[in-house]
C-alpha cells in the first residue's frame, strides 16, 4: 500500500527522486506559454526534518542568498520588485507594472489583511489553532479565482495554499502547489515554505513537525535538461551534508523588520559590514547569518569583488559557505570547494 507520500529526511532526497522520475519516465510532454517540458501529474513527498531545506550539490549551484531574501520577503508580507528583483533580476518579467509582483508575492497574501477583514489570514489561522488545537481549518488559500480573470496575467500564483495542522504538539504543514518547476522553483519554494512553517511553530510555541509537499503539474523544462543530468550524475557519486540550524526562539515580526532594515542598507550600498560589526548588531546569531549573506551579495554586486572578505566568509555557517563557494568564484575558499 502506497497511499502516503514517500518520506525523506531532507529536501535533497526528494528533489533528486523527482528529477529522476521526470527524466526517466515523464507522463507527458507539454508546451505551455512557450516552454517545452516533461511533466508528471500529481506527485507528493514528506520531509521529516523540514529544517534540512538545502541540497548540497555542486552542479545545482543553489543561490542561497536569494533563498534567504525570498523567505524574508514573504515573512515581511511584501510584494515590491525593488527588493526581490535585486536578488533575482529575472523576476522583473513577472511584474505587470514594474513595481510589484502579483500572485507569486505569497507573503503579501498571507501576512496582510484581505479586503473586508482587519487581520491577516496568517494571524487568523494562528488564532484558530491557539483556541482549537486539533482544528482542520487552519488553511491559508493563496491562489485566487480572481487571478484567472486578468487577461495575459504574467504572474499567477503557483502555490494554491498552505495547511497548518497541530498534532501531538508538532506543527505539520501541507503545501499544495498547482504547478512546480522541479529544477528551478521547487528548491526555493520548499526553502521558503518550511521557513514560514518554522516561524509559525515558534509563534504557536509548538515543535516543528513534518512538511508535506503536493504538486499538480510537476515538470522539468527542456532548456534545463543538461543541468538536470549533471545534477543526477553528481548525486550518483558524491554526498555532502551540513546540518541547517534551528531558527532562534525570539523570531517574530520585530526581528524580521530589524533584519530587513539592515538588508535595505546593504542593498542600497549605504553601509558595509565586516564580520565584527555584524556580530554586534541587534540580531541573534541565527539572523546575523542572513546579514552576512546580504553583505556577501553587496560585495559581489556593488564592489564587484574578485574575492569576498575572508572575515565575512569565515563567520558564515560552513554549509552556507560551501554553497556560496560553488556558486561564485569570489566566494571560493580552500575548504569551500571540495
Ligand atoms: O504558466 P505558469 O503560470 O504555470 O508558469 C509558471 C512557472 O513557474 C511554472 O513552471 C511553475 O511551476 C513555476 N513556478 C514555481 O515552480 C513559479 C513560481 C512563482 O509563482 C513558484 N514556483 N513559486
Coordinates of C-alpha atoms and ligand atoms in Angstrom, one line a residue:
X1 CA 0.0 0.0 0.0
X2 CA 1.5 3.4 -1.0
X3 CA -1.3 5.8 -0.1
X4 CA 1.1 8.1 1.8
X5 CA 3.5 10.5 0.3
X6 CA 7.1 9.0 0.2
X7 CA 9.1 10.1 3.1
X8 CA 12.5 11.8 3.1
X9 CA 14.6 13.4 5.8
X10 CA 16.0 16.2 3.7
X11 CA 14.8 18.1 0.6
X12 CA 17.8 16.8 -1.3
X13 CA 16.5 13.2 -1.5
X14 CA 13.0 14.3 -2.6
X15 CA 14.4 16.7 -5.2
X16 CA 16.7 14.0 -6.7
X17 CA 14.0 11.4 -6.9
X18 CA 11.6 13.8 -8.6
X19 CA 14.2 14.7 -11.2
X20 CA 14.8 11.0 -11.8
X21 CA 11.1 10.4 -12.2
X22 CA 10.6 13.3 -14.6
X23 CA 13.7 12.4 -16.7
X24 CA 13.3 8.6 -16.8
X25 CA 9.6 8.3 -17.3
X26 CA 7.7 11.6 -18.0
X27 CA 4.0 11.1 -18.2
X28 CA 3.5 13.9 -20.7
X29 CA 5.4 16.2 -22.9
X30 CA 3.9 19.7 -22.8
X31 CA 4.3 23.1 -24.3
X32 CA 2.8 25.9 -22.1
X33 CA 3.5 29.6 -22.5
X34 CA 6.4 28.8 -24.8
X35 CA 8.1 26.3 -22.6
X36 CA 8.6 22.7 -23.7
X37 CA 8.7 20.4 -20.6
X38 CA 8.5 16.8 -19.3
X39 CA 5.6 16.5 -16.9
X40 CA 4.2 14.2 -14.3
X41 CA 0.8 14.9 -12.8
X42 CA 0.0 14.6 -9.1
X43 CA 3.1 13.9 -7.0
X44 CA 3.9 14.4 -3.3
X45 CA 6.6 13.9 -0.7
X46 CA 7.0 14.3 3.0
X47 CA 10.0 15.7 4.9
X48 CA 10.6 14.5 8.4
X49 CA 13.2 17.2 9.1
X50 CA 11.9 20.3 7.3
X51 CA 14.9 22.3 8.6
X52 CA 17.2 20.4 6.2
X53 CA 15.9 22.6 3.4
X54 CA 19.1 22.9 1.3
X55 CA 20.7 20.5 -1.1
X56 CA 24.5 20.3 -1.3
X57 CA 25.0 19.5 -5.0
X58 CA 27.8 21.5 -6.7
X59 CA 26.2 21.1 -10.2
X60 CA 22.9 22.8 -9.0
X61 CA 24.7 25.9 -7.7
X62 CA 21.8 26.9 -5.4
X63 CA 21.6 30.7 -4.8
X64 CA 21.2 30.6 -1.0
X65 CA 21.3 34.4 -0.8
X66 CA 18.2 34.7 -2.9
X67 CA 16.6 31.9 -0.9
X68 CA 17.0 33.8 2.4
X69 CA 15.9 37.1 0.7
X70 CA 12.8 35.5 -0.7
X71 CA 11.8 33.8 2.6
X72 CA 12.2 37.1 4.4
X73 CA 10.3 39.0 1.7
X74 CA 7.5 36.6 2.2
X75 CA 7.6 36.8 6.0
X76 CA 7.5 40.6 5.8
X77 CA 4.4 40.4 3.7
X78 CA 6.0 42.3 0.8
X79 CA 5.3 42.4 -2.9
X80 CA 7.8 45.0 -4.1
X81 CA 10.1 44.2 -7.0
X82 CA 12.7 46.7 -5.7
X83 CA 13.8 44.2 -3.0
X84 CA 13.4 40.8 -4.6
X85 CA 14.4 41.9 -8.1
X86 CA 17.8 42.9 -6.7
X87 CA 18.4 39.2 -5.8
X88 CA 16.7 37.7 -8.8
X89 CA 16.6 40.2 -11.7
X90 CA 14.5 37.8 -13.9
X91 CA 11.6 38.3 -11.6
X92 CA 11.0 41.6 -13.4
X93 CA 9.4 39.7 -16.2
X94 CA 6.7 38.5 -13.9
X95 CA 5.7 42.0 -12.8
X96 CA 2.8 43.6 -14.7
X97 CA 3.7 47.2 -13.6
X98 CA 7.5 47.0 -13.0
X99 CA 6.8 47.9 -9.3
X100 CA 5.1 45.0 -7.7
X101 CA 4.7 41.2 -8.1
X102 CA 1.3 39.6 -8.4
X103 CA 0.2 36.1 -7.4
X104 CA 3.7 35.0 -6.6
X105 CA 4.0 37.5 -3.8
X106 CA 2.8 34.8 -1.4
X107 CA 3.7 36.7 1.8
X108 CA 1.6 39.7 0.7
X109 CA -1.4 37.4 0.5
X110 CA -0.6 35.6 3.8
X111 CA 0.6 38.4 6.1
X112 CA -1.7 41.3 5.1
X113 CA -5.3 41.5 5.7
X114 CA -7.6 40.7 2.8
X115 CA -10.3 43.2 1.6
X116 CA -13.1 43.2 4.1
X117 CA -11.0 41.8 7.0
X118 CA -9.0 43.6 9.7
X119 CA -6.5 40.8 10.3
X120 CA -4.1 38.8 8.1
X121 CA -5.1 35.2 7.2
X122 CA -1.8 34.0 8.8
X123 CA -2.8 35.6 12.1
X124 CA -6.4 34.3 11.8
X125 CA -5.1 30.7 11.4
X126 CA -2.7 31.1 14.4
X127 CA -5.6 32.4 16.5
X128 CA -7.8 29.5 15.4
X129 CA -5.1 26.9 16.3
X130 CA -4.5 28.5 19.7
X131 CA -8.2 28.1 20.5
X132 CA -8.8 24.7 18.9
X133 CA -5.5 22.9 18.6
X134 CA -6.9 19.9 16.7
X135 CA -8.6 22.1 14.1
X136 CA -8.6 21.0 10.4
X137 CA -9.5 24.6 9.3
X138 CA -6.0 26.1 9.5
X139 CA -5.9 26.6 5.7
X140 CA -4.3 29.6 4.1
X141 CA -5.5 29.9 0.5
X142 CA -3.1 31.6 -1.9
X143 CA -4.2 31.0 -5.4
X144 CA -7.4 33.0 -6.0
X145 CA -10.1 32.7 -8.7
X146 CA -9.6 36.4 -9.4
X147 CA -6.2 35.7 -11.0
X148 CA -7.9 33.8 -13.8
X149 CA -9.9 36.9 -14.7
X150 CA -6.9 39.0 -15.6
X151 CA -6.1 38.8 -19.3
X152 CA -2.5 37.6 -20.0
X153 CA -1.7 37.6 -16.3
X154 CA 2.1 37.4 -16.1
X155 CA 2.1 36.1 -12.5
X156 CA -0.5 33.6 -11.5
X157 CA 0.3 32.0 -8.0
X158 CA 1.8 28.5 -8.3
X159 CA 1.1 28.0 -4.6
X160 CA -2.5 27.0 -4.1
X161 CA -2.4 27.1 -0.3
X162 CA -0.7 26.1 3.0
X163 CA -2.4 23.9 5.5
X164 CA -1.3 24.1 9.2
X165 CA -2.2 21.1 11.5
X166 CA -1.0 20.8 15.1
X167 CA -0.9 17.1 16.2
X168 CA 0.9 15.8 19.3
X169 CA 2.5 19.2 20.0
X170 CA 4.0 19.5 16.5
X171 CA 3.1 21.9 13.7
X172 CA 2.8 19.9 10.4
X173 CA 2.3 21.7 7.2
X174 CA 0.8 20.5 3.9
X175 CA 1.7 22.7 0.9
X176 CA -0.5 22.4 -2.2
X177 CA 1.0 23.7 -5.5
X178 CA -0.9 23.8 -8.7
X179 CA 2.4 23.7 -10.6
X180 CA 6.1 23.4 -9.7
X181 CA 9.2 23.5 -11.8
X182 CA 11.2 20.7 -10.2
X183 CA 14.6 22.1 -11.1
X184 CA 14.1 25.8 -10.7
X185 CA 11.1 26.5 -8.5
X186 CA 10.9 23.6 -6.1
X187 CA 14.1 24.2 -4.1
X188 CA 13.4 27.9 -3.3
X189 CA 9.7 27.1 -2.7
X190 CA 10.5 24.4 -0.2
X191 CA 13.2 26.6 1.5
X192 CA 10.7 29.5 2.0
X193 CA 7.7 27.5 2.9
X194 CA 9.5 25.5 5.5
X195 CA 10.8 28.8 6.9
X196 CA 7.2 30.0 7.2
X197 CA 6.3 26.7 8.9
X198 CA 9.1 27.0 11.4
X199 CA 8.3 30.7 12.0
X200 CA 4.6 29.7 12.6
X201 CA 5.7 26.9 15.0
X202 CA 7.6 29.5 17.0
X203 CA 4.7 31.9 17.2
X204 CA 2.5 29.0 18.4
X205 CA 5.0 27.7 20.9
X206 CA 5.0 24.1 19.4
X207 CA 7.6 21.9 17.9
X208 CA 8.3 21.9 14.2
X209 CA 6.5 18.8 12.6
X210 CA 6.6 17.3 9.2
X211 CA 6.4 19.1 5.8
X212 CA 4.2 17.6 3.1
X213 CA 4.6 19.0 -0.5
X214 CA 2.0 18.2 -3.1
X215 CA 2.1 19.2 -6.8
X216 CA -0.5 19.2 -9.6
X217 CA 1.9 19.7 -12.6
X218 CA 5.4 18.6 -11.7
X219 CA 7.7 19.4 -14.6
X220 CA 11.3 19.9 -15.9
X221 CA 11.7 22.4 -18.7
X222 CA 13.7 21.0 -21.7
X223 CA 16.1 24.0 -21.5
X224 CA 17.3 22.8 -18.1
X225 CA 17.7 19.1 -19.2
X226 CA 21.5 19.3 -19.4
X227 CA 21.9 20.7 -16.0
X228 CA 19.5 18.2 -14.5
X229 CA 21.5 15.4 -16.0
X230 CA 24.7 16.9 -14.4
X231 CA 22.9 17.1 -11.0
X232 CA 21.9 13.4 -11.3
X233 CA 25.3 12.3 -12.4
X234 CA 26.9 14.1 -9.4
X235 CA 24.3 12.6 -7.0
X236 CA 25.4 9.1 -8.1
X237 CA 29.0 9.6 -6.9
X238 CA 29.1 12.3 -4.2
X239 CA 27.3 13.1 -1.0
X240 CA 27.9 16.2 1.1
X241 CA 25.7 17.3 4.0
X242 CA 25.6 20.1 6.5
X243 CA 23.0 20.4 9.3
X244 CA 20.9 23.6 8.9
X245 CA 20.5 25.3 12.3
X246 CA 17.3 25.9 14.3
X247 CA 15.5 29.2 13.9
X248 CA 16.1 31.4 17.0
X249 CA 13.3 31.3 19.7
X250 CA 12.7 35.0 19.7
X251 CA 12.0 35.2 16.0
X252 CA 8.9 37.3 15.3
X253 CA 7.8 40.4 13.3
X254 CA 10.2 42.7 15.2
X255 CA 13.2 40.7 14.3
X256 CA 12.2 40.4 10.6
X257 CA 11.7 44.2 10.5
X258 CA 15.1 44.9 12.1
X259 CA 16.8 42.4 9.8
X260 CA 15.2 43.9 6.7
X261 CA 16.3 47.4 7.7
X262 CA 19.9 46.1 7.6
X263 CA 19.1 44.3 4.3
X264 CA 18.0 47.6 2.8
X265 CA 21.1 49.5 3.9
X266 CA 23.3 46.8 2.3
X267 CA 21.2 46.5 -0.9
X268 CA 21.4 50.3 -1.4
X269 CA 25.2 50.2 -0.6
X270 CA 24.6 52.7 2.2
X271 CA 26.6 50.6 4.7
X272 CA 29.4 47.9 4.5
X273 CA 29.6 45.4 7.3
X274 CA 32.7 43.4 8.5
X275 CA 32.1 40.3 10.5
X276 CA 32.8 42.1 13.8
X277 CA 30.2 44.7 13.1
X278 CA 27.6 42.0 12.2
X279 CA 28.4 40.3 15.5
X280 CA 27.5 43.5 17.3
X281 CA 24.2 44.1 15.5
X282 CA 20.8 44.0 17.3
X283 CA 20.1 40.5 16.0
X284 CA 20.8 37.0 17.3
X285 CA 23.4 34.7 15.8
X286 CA 20.9 32.9 13.6
X287 CA 19.7 36.0 11.8
X288 CA 23.2 37.5 11.7
X289 CA 23.9 34.7 9.2
X290 CA 21.3 36.3 6.8
X291 CA 23.0 39.7 7.2
X292 CA 26.4 38.1 6.4
X293 CA 24.8 36.7 3.2
X294 CA 23.5 40.1 2.2
X295 CA 26.9 41.6 2.9
X296 CA 28.5 39.0 0.6
X297 CA 26.0 40.0 -2.1
X298 CA 26.7 43.7 -1.6
X299 CA 30.4 42.9 -2.2
X300 CA 29.6 40.9 -5.3
X301 CA 27.1 43.5 -6.8
X302 CA 28.4 46.8 -5.6
X303 CA 32.2 46.3 -5.1
X304 CA 32.4 43.8 -7.9
X305 CA 34.7 41.9 -5.6
X306 CA 37.1 39.3 -7.0
X307 CA 37.4 37.9 -3.6
X308 CA 34.7 38.4 -0.9
X309 CA 36.1 39.4 2.5
X310 CA 37.6 36.4 4.3
X311 CA 36.2 37.6 7.7
X312 CA 32.7 37.6 6.4
X313 CA 33.0 34.1 4.8
X314 CA 34.7 32.7 7.9
X315 CA 31.8 33.9 10.1
X316 CA 29.3 32.0 7.9
X317 CA 27.8 28.6 8.7
X318 CA 30.0 26.0 6.8
X319 CA 27.0 24.8 4.7
X320 CA 26.3 28.3 3.6
X321 CA 30.0 28.9 2.8
X322 CA 30.0 25.7 0.8
X323 CA 27.0 26.8 -1.3
X324 CA 28.5 30.3 -1.9
X325 CA 31.8 28.8 -2.9
X326 CA 30.2 26.6 -5.5
X327 CA 28.1 29.4 -6.9
X328 CA 30.6 32.4 -7.0
X329 CA 34.3 32.1 -7.7
X330 CA 34.8 35.2 -5.5
X331 CA 33.5 33.2 -2.5
X332 CA 35.6 30.1 -3.1
X333 CA 37.8 29.3 -0.1
X334 CA 40.1 26.3 0.1
X335 CA 37.6 24.2 2.1
X336 CA 34.7 25.9 0.2
X337 CA 35.4 23.8 -3.0
X338 CA 35.7 20.2 -2.3
Ligands
LIG1 O1 2.4 29.1 -16.9 P1 2.6 29.1 -15.4 O2 2.0 30.2 -14.7 O3 2.3 27.7 -14.8 O4 4.2 29.3 -15.3 C1 4.8 29.5 -14.0 C2 6.1 28.6 -13.9 O5 6.9 28.9 -12.8 C3 5.7 27.1 -13.8 O6 6.7 26.4 -14.4 C4 5.8 26.9 -12.3 O7 5.9 25.6 -12.0 C5 7.0 27.8 -11.9 N1 7.0 28.3 -10.5 C6 7.4 27.5 -9.5 O8 7.8 26.4 -9.7 C7 6.6 29.6 -10.3 C8 6.5 30.1 -9.0 C9 6.0 31.5 -8.8 O9 4.6 31.6 -8.5 C10 6.9 29.3 -7.9 N2 7.3 28.0 -8.2 N3 6.9 29.8 -6.7

